[in-house]
Tab-separated table of C-alpha atoms and ligand atoms in Angstrom:
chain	number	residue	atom	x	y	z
A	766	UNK	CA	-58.972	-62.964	34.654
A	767	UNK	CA	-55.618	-62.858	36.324
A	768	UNK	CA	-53.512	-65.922	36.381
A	769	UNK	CA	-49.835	-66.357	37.600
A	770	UNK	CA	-47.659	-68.586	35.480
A	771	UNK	CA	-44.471	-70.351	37.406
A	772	UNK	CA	-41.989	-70.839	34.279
A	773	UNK	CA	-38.854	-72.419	34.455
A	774	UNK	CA	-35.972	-70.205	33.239
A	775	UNK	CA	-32.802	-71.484	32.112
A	776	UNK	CA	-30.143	-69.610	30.130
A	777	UNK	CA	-26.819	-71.206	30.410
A	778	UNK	CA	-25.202	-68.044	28.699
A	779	UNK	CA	-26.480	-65.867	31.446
A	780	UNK	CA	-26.439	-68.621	34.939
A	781	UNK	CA	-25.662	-72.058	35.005
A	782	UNK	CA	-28.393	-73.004	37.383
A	783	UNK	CA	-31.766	-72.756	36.290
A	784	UNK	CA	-34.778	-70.798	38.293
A	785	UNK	CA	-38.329	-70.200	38.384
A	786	UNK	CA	-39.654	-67.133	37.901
A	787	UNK	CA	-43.621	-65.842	37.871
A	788	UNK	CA	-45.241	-63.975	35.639
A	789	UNK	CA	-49.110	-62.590	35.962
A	790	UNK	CA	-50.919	-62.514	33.058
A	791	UNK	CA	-54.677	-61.087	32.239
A	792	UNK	CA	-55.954	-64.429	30.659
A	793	UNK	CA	-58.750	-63.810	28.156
A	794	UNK	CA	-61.553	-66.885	28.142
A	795	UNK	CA	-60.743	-70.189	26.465
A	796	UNK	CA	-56.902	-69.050	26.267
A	797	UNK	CA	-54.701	-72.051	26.171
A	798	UNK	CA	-51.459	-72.294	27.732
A	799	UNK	CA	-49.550	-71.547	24.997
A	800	UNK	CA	-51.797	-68.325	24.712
A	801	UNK	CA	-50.489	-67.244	28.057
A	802	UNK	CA	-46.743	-67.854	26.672
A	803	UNK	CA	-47.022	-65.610	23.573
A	804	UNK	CA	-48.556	-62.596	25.485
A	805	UNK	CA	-45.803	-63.177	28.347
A	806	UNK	CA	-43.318	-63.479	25.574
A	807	UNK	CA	-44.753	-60.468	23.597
A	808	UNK	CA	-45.588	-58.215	26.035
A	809	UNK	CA	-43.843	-58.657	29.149
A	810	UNK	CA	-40.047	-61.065	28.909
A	811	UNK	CA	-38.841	-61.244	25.423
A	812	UNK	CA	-36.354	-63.280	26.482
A	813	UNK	CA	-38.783	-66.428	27.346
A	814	UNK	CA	-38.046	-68.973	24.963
A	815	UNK	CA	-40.158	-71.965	23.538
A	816	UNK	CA	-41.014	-73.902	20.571
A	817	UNK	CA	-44.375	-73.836	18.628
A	818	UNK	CA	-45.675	-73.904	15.419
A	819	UNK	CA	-49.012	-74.589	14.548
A	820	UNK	CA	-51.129	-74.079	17.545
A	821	UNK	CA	-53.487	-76.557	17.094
A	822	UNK	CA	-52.123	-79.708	18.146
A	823	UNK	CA	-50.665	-81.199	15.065
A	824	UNK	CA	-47.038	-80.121	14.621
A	825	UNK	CA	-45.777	-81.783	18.337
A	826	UNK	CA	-43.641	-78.564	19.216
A	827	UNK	CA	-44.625	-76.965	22.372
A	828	UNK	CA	-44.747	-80.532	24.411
A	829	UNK	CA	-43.753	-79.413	27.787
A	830	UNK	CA	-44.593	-80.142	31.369
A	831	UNK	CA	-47.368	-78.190	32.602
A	832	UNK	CA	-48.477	-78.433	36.485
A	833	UNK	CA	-46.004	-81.878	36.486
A	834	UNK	CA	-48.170	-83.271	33.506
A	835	UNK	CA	-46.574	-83.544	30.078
A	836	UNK	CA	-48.661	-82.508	27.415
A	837	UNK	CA	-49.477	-79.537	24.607
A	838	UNK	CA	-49.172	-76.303	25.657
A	839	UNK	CA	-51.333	-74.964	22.772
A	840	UNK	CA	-54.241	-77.954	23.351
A	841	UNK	CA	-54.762	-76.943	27.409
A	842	UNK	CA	-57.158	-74.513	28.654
A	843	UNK	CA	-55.690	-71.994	31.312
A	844	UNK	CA	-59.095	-72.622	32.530
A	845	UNK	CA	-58.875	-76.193	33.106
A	846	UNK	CA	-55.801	-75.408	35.543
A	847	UNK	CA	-55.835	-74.908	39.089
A	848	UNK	CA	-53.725	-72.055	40.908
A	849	UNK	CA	-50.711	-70.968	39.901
A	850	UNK	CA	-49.434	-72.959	36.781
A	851	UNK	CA	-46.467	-74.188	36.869
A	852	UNK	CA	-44.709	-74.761	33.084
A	853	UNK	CA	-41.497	-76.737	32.669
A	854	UNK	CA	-39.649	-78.347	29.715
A	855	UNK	CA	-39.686	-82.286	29.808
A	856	UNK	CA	-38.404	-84.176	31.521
A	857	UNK	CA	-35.679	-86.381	29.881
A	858	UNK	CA	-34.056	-84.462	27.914
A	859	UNK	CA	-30.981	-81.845	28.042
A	860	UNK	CA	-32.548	-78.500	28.398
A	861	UNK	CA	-31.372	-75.911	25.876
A	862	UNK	CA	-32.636	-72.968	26.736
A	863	UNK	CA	-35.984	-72.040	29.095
A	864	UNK	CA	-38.622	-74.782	27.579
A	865	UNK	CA	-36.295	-75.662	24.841
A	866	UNK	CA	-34.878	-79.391	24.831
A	867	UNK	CA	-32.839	-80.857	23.212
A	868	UNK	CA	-34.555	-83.376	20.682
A	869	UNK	CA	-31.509	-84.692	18.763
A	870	UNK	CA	-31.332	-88.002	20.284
A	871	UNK	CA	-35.377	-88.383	20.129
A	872	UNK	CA	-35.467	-88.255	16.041
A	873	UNK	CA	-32.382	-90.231	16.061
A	874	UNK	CA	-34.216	-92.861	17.899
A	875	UNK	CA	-37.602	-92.537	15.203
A	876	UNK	CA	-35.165	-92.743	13.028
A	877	UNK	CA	-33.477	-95.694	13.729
A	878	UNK	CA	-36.786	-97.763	13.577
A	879	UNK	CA	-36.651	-96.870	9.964
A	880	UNK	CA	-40.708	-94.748	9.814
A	881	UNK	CA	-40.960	-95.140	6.170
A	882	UNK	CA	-43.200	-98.342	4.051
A	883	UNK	CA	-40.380	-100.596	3.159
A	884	UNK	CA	-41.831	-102.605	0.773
A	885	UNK	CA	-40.530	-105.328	-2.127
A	886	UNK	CA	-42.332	-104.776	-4.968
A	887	UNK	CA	-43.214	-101.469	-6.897
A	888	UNK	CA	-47.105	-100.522	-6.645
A	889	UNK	CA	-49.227	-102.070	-9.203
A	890	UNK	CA	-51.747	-98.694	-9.245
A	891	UNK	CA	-49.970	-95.854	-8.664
A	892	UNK	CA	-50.774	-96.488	-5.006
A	893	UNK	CA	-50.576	-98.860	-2.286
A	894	UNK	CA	-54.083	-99.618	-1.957
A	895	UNK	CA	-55.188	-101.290	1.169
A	896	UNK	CA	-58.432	-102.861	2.680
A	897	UNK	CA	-60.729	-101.017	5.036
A	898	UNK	CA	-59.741	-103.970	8.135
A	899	UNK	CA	-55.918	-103.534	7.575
A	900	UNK	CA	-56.764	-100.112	7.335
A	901	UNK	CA	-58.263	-100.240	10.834
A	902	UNK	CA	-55.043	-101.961	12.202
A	903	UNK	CA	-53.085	-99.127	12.093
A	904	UNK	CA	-55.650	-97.022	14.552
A	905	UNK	CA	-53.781	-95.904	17.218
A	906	UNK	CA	-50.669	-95.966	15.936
A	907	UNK	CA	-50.883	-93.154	12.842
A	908	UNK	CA	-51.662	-90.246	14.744
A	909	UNK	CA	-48.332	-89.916	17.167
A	910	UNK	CA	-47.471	-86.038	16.437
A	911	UNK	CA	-43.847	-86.429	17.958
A	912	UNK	CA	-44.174	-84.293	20.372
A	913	UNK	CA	-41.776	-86.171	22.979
A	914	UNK	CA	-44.302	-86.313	25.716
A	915	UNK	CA	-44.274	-90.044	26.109
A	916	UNK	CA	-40.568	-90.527	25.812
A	917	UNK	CA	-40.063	-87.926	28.413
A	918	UNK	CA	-42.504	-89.347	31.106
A	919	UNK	CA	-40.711	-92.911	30.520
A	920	UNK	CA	-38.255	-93.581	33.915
A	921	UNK	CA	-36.216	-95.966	31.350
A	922	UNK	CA	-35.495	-93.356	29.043
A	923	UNK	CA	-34.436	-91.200	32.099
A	924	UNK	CA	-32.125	-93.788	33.664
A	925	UNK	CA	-31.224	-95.081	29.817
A	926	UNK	CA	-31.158	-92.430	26.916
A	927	UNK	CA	-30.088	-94.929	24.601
A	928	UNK	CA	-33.173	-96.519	25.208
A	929	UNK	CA	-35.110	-96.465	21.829
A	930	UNK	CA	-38.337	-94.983	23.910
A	931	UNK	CA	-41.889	-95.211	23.589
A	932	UNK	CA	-42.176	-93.255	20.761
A	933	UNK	CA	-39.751	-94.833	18.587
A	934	UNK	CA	-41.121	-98.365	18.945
A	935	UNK	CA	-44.884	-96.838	18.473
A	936	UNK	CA	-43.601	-95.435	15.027
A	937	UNK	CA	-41.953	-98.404	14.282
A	938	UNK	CA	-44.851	-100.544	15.203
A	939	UNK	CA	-47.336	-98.185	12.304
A	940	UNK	CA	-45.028	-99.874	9.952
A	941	UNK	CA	-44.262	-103.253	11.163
A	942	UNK	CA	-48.560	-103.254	11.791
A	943	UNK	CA	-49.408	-102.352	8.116
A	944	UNK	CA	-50.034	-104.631	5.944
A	945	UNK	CA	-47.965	-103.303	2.751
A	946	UNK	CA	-44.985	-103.047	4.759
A	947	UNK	CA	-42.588	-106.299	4.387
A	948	UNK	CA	-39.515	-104.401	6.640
A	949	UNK	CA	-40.053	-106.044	9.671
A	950	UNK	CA	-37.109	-108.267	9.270
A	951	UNK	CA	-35.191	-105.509	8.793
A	952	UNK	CA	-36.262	-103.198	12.360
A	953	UNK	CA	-35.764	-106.928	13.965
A	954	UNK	CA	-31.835	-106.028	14.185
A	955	UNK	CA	-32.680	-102.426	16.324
A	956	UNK	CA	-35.536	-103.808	18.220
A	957	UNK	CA	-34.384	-106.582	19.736
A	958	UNK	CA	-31.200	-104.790	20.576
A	959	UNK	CA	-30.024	-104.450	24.099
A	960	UNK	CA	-31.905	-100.797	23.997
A	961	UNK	CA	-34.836	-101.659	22.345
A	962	UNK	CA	-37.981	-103.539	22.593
A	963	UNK	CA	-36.495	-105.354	26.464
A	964	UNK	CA	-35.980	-101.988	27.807
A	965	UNK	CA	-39.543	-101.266	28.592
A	966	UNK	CA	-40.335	-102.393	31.933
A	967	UNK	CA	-44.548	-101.388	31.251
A	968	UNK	CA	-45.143	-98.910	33.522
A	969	UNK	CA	-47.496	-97.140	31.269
A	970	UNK	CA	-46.212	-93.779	32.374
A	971	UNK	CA	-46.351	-92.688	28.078
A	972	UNK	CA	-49.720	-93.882	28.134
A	973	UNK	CA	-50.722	-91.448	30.388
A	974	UNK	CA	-48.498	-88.770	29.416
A	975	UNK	CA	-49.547	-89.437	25.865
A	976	UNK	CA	-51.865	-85.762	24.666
A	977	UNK	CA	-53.501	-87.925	21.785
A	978	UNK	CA	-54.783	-90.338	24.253
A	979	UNK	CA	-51.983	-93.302	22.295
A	980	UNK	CA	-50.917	-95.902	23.833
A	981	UNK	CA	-47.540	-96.901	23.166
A	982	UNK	CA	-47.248	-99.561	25.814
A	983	UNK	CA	-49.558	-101.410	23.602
A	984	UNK	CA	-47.851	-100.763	20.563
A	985	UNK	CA	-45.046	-102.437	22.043
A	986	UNK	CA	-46.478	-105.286	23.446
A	987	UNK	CA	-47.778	-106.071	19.740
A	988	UNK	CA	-43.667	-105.593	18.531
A	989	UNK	CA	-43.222	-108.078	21.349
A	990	UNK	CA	-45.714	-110.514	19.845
A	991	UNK	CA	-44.749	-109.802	16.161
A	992	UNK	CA	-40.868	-110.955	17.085
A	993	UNK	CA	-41.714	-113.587	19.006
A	994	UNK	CA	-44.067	-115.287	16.121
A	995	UNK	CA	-41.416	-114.603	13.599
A	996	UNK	CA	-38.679	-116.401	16.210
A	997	UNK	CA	-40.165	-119.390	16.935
B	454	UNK	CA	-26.072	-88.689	16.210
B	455	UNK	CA	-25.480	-91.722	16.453
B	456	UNK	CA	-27.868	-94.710	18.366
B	457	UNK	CA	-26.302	-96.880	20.653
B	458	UNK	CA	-28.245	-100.106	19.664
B	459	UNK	CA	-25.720	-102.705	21.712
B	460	UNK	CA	-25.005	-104.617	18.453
B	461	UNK	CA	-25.205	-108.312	18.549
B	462	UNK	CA	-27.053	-108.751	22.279
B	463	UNK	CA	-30.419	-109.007	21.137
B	464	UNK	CA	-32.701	-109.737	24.065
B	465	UNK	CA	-35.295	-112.122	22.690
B	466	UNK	CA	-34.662	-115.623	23.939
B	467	UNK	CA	-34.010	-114.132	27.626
B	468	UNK	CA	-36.832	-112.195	27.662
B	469	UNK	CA	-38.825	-115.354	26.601
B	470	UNK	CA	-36.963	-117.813	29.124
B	471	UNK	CA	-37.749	-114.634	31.774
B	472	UNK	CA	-41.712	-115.186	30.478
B	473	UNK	CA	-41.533	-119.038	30.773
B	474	UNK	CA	-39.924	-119.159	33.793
B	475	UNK	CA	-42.131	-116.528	35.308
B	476	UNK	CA	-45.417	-118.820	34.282
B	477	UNK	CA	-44.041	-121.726	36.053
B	478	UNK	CA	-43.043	-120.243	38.948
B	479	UNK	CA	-46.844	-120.066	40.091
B	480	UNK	CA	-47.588	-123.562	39.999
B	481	UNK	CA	-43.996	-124.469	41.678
B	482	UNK	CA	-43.891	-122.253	43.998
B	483	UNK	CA	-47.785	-122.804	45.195
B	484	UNK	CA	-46.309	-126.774	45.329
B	485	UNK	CA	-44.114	-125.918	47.452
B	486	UNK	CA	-45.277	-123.631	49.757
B	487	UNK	CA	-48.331	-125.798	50.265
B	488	UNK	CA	-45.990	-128.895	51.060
B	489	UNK	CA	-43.876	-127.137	53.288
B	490	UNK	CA	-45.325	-124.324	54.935
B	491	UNK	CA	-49.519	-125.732	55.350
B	492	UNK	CA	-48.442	-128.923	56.014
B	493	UNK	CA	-50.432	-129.977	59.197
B	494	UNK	CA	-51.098	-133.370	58.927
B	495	UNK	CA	-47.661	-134.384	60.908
B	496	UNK	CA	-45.484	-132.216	63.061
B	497	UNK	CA	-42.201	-131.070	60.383
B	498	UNK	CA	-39.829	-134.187	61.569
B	499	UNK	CA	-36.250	-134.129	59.695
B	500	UNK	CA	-36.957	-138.107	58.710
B	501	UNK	CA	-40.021	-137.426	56.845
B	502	UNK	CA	-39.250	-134.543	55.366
B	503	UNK	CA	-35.857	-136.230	54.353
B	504	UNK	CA	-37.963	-139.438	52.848
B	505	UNK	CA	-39.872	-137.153	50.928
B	506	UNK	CA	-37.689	-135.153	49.561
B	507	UNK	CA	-35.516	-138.122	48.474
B	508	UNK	CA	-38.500	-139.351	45.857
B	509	UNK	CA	-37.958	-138.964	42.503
B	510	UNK	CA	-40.886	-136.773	41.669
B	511	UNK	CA	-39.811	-134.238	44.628
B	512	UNK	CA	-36.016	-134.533	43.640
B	513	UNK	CA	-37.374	-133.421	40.243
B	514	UNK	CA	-39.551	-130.807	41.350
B	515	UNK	CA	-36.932	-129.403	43.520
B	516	UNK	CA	-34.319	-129.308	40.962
B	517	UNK	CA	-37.222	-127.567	38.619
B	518	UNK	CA	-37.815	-124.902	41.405
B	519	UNK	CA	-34.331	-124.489	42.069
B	520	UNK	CA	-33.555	-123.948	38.512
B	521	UNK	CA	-37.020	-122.065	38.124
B	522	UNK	CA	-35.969	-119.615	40.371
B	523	UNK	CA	-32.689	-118.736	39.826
B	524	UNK	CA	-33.162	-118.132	36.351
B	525	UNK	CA	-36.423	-115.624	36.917
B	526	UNK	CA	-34.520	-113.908	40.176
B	527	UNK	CA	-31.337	-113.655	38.293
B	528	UNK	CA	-32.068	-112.355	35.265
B	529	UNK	CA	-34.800	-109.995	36.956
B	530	UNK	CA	-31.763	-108.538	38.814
B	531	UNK	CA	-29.913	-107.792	35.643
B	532	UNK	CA	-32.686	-106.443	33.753
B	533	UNK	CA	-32.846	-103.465	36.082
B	534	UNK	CA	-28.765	-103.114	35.985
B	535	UNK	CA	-28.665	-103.530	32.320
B	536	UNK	CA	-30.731	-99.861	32.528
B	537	UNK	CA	-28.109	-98.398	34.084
B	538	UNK	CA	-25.363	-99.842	32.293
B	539	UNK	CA	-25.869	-98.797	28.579
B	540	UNK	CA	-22.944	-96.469	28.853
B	541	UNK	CA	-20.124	-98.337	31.046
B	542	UNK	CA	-19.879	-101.633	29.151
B	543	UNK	CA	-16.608	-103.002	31.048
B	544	UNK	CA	-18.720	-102.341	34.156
B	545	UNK	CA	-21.493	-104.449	32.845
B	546	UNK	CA	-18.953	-107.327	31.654
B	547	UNK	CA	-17.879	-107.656	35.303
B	548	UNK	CA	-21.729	-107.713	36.515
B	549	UNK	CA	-22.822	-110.376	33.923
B	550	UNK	CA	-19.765	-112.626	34.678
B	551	UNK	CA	-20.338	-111.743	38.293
B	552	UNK	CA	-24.472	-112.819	38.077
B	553	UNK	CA	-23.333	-115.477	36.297
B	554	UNK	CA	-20.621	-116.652	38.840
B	555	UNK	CA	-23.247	-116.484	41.874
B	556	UNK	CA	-26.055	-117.861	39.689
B	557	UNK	CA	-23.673	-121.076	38.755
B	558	UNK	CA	-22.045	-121.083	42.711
B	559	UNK	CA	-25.990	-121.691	43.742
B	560	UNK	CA	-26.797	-124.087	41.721
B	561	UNK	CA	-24.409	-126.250	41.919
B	562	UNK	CA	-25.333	-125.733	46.109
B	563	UNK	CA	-28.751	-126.585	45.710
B	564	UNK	CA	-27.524	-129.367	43.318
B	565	UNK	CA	-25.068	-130.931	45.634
B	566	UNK	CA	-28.085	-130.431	48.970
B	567	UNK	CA	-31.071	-131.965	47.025
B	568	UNK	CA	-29.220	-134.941	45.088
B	569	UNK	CA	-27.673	-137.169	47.624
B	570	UNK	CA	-31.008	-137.587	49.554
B	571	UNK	CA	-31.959	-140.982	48.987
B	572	UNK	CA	-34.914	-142.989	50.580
C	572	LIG	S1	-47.883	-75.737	18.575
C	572	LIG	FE1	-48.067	-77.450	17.303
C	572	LIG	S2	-48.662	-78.990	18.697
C	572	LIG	FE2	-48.668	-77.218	19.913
């Protein structure tokens, strides 16, 4: 079935102002959006440019804003998608090139939480074995694929990019929320900075944008709790 | 690339203060507007409103709501400016000390209208 795509073009080499242009493409049944990129890509504009990698939801590169929604170009159906489809990058962040953003300050953010067990002591088994309960406690909070979309629907982070965003206090909450880990005292100093944890006004905007159904907002308001039991 | 953390301001305490004072606001402000604005029982006459604001449980409550709300409407205020002032910290120096001067100025005018009653 033919379907028109609406894709933003950008190529600061060629124009400095960005454009739409539309593309028809014969869709075959239960082609996702990122389906519809490739053949554009490979058989009509060579010259469209985005990121992907694994095409099945797990690597977090082809986030992008599809009919004003963020989410996974390679997890949604053409088919679930009204009219023409409009595809964007996010929102948020300095656009490189076509869907291409700039992600630089994003990792530097997931980063700065410090994603990695900090723990005192050296395991006593070769592993860090934990119970199936604290096990439990990190639900939720594991599967974030970095793909940006949360961070990019958040109106802080748009007004504020030095705003640590959604996703870095959701990664920073799968370690300061597992039980092994004993390095909350030292994410304290970058999340209750003047750009961290206080920054989020919850408008749940990264819940919703959010294409593995996370909620960050959450994740956030349990950060919130954590500090304030370790202040007082 | 380096993060712009704002070193040193943390955020904690005034977000808690912001929490606390947002709590109390309910009952306070539900205190007052009942005894001020669904007061029926008398027409509003300046010499009873005077003698009752010149008891010490009002004077107290007043100076709790005054306090109260300046605190919660204050800080509210700068919480949204603080978004927009990561980058431009000499900007946000002059707004803090600026919030601060108007928050102080107000005070010390509710202060100086709700003390001197006496009954
Ligand atoms: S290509 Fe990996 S998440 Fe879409």
């Amino acid at each position: 079935m033919e379907r028109q795509f609406r894709i933003y073009r950008y190529n600061p080499e060629v124009s400095p102002t960005p454009s739409f242009k539309t593309y028809t493409v014969d869709v075959q049944p239960a082609w996702t959006v990122l389906d519809a990129l490739n053949a554009i890509k490979w058989d009509q504009d060579g010259s469209l440019t985005f990121r992907r990698s694994c095409r099945h939801g797990i690597c977090g590169s082809c986030g992008m804003k599809i009919n004003g929604k963020n989410g996974l170009a390679c997890e949604i159906q053409v088919e679930s998608l009204k009219g023409v489809i409009t595809v964007e990058p996010l929102h948020g962040f300095r656009i490189l090139r076509d869907l291409v953003t700039d992600m630089d300050g994003f990792f530097a953010h997931i980063e700065a939480v410090k994603p990695w067990l900090i723990a005192g002591t050296p395991p006593t088994d070769g592993e860090r074995l934990q119970s199936p309960e604290d096990r439990k406690q990190l639900d939720g909070l594991y599967e974030c694929i970095l793909c940006g979309a949360c961070t990019s629907a958040c109106p802080s982070y748009w007004v504020n990019d030095d705003f640590l965003g959604p996703a870095a206090l959701l990664k920073a909450a799968r370690y300061v929320m597992d039980t092994r880990d004993e390095g909350f005292a030292e994410r304290v100093d970058v999340l209750d900075s003047r750009n961290g944890l206080w920054r989020c006004h919850t408008i749940f905007n990264c819940v919703e944008a959010c294409p593995k159904s996370l909620n960050p907002t959450e994740a956030i308001v349990k950060l919130r709790q954590k500090l304030t039991a370790l202040k007082i | 690339m380096t993060v712009n953390r704002g070193h040193g301001s943390g955020g904690f305490w005034w977000w808690l203060m912001q929490r606390v004072t947002g709590i109390l606001l309910f009952p306070v402000l539900l205190l007052h507007y009942v005894a001020t604005h669904l007061q029926t029982s008398h027409f509003v006459e300046y010499d009873k409103i005077a003698a009752r604001v010149a008891t010490p449980t009002w004077k107290f409550l007043n100076i709790a709501f005054l306090t109260i709300v300046l605190f919660h409407g204050l800080y509210g205020l700068w919480n949204v400016l603080l978004d927009y002032l990561s980058k431009k910290p000499a900007l946000r120096a002059v707004l803090f000390s600026l919030i601060v001067t108007i928050g102080l100025a107000l005070y010390v005018l509710g202060l100086v209208t709700i003390i001197p009653f006496s009954a």
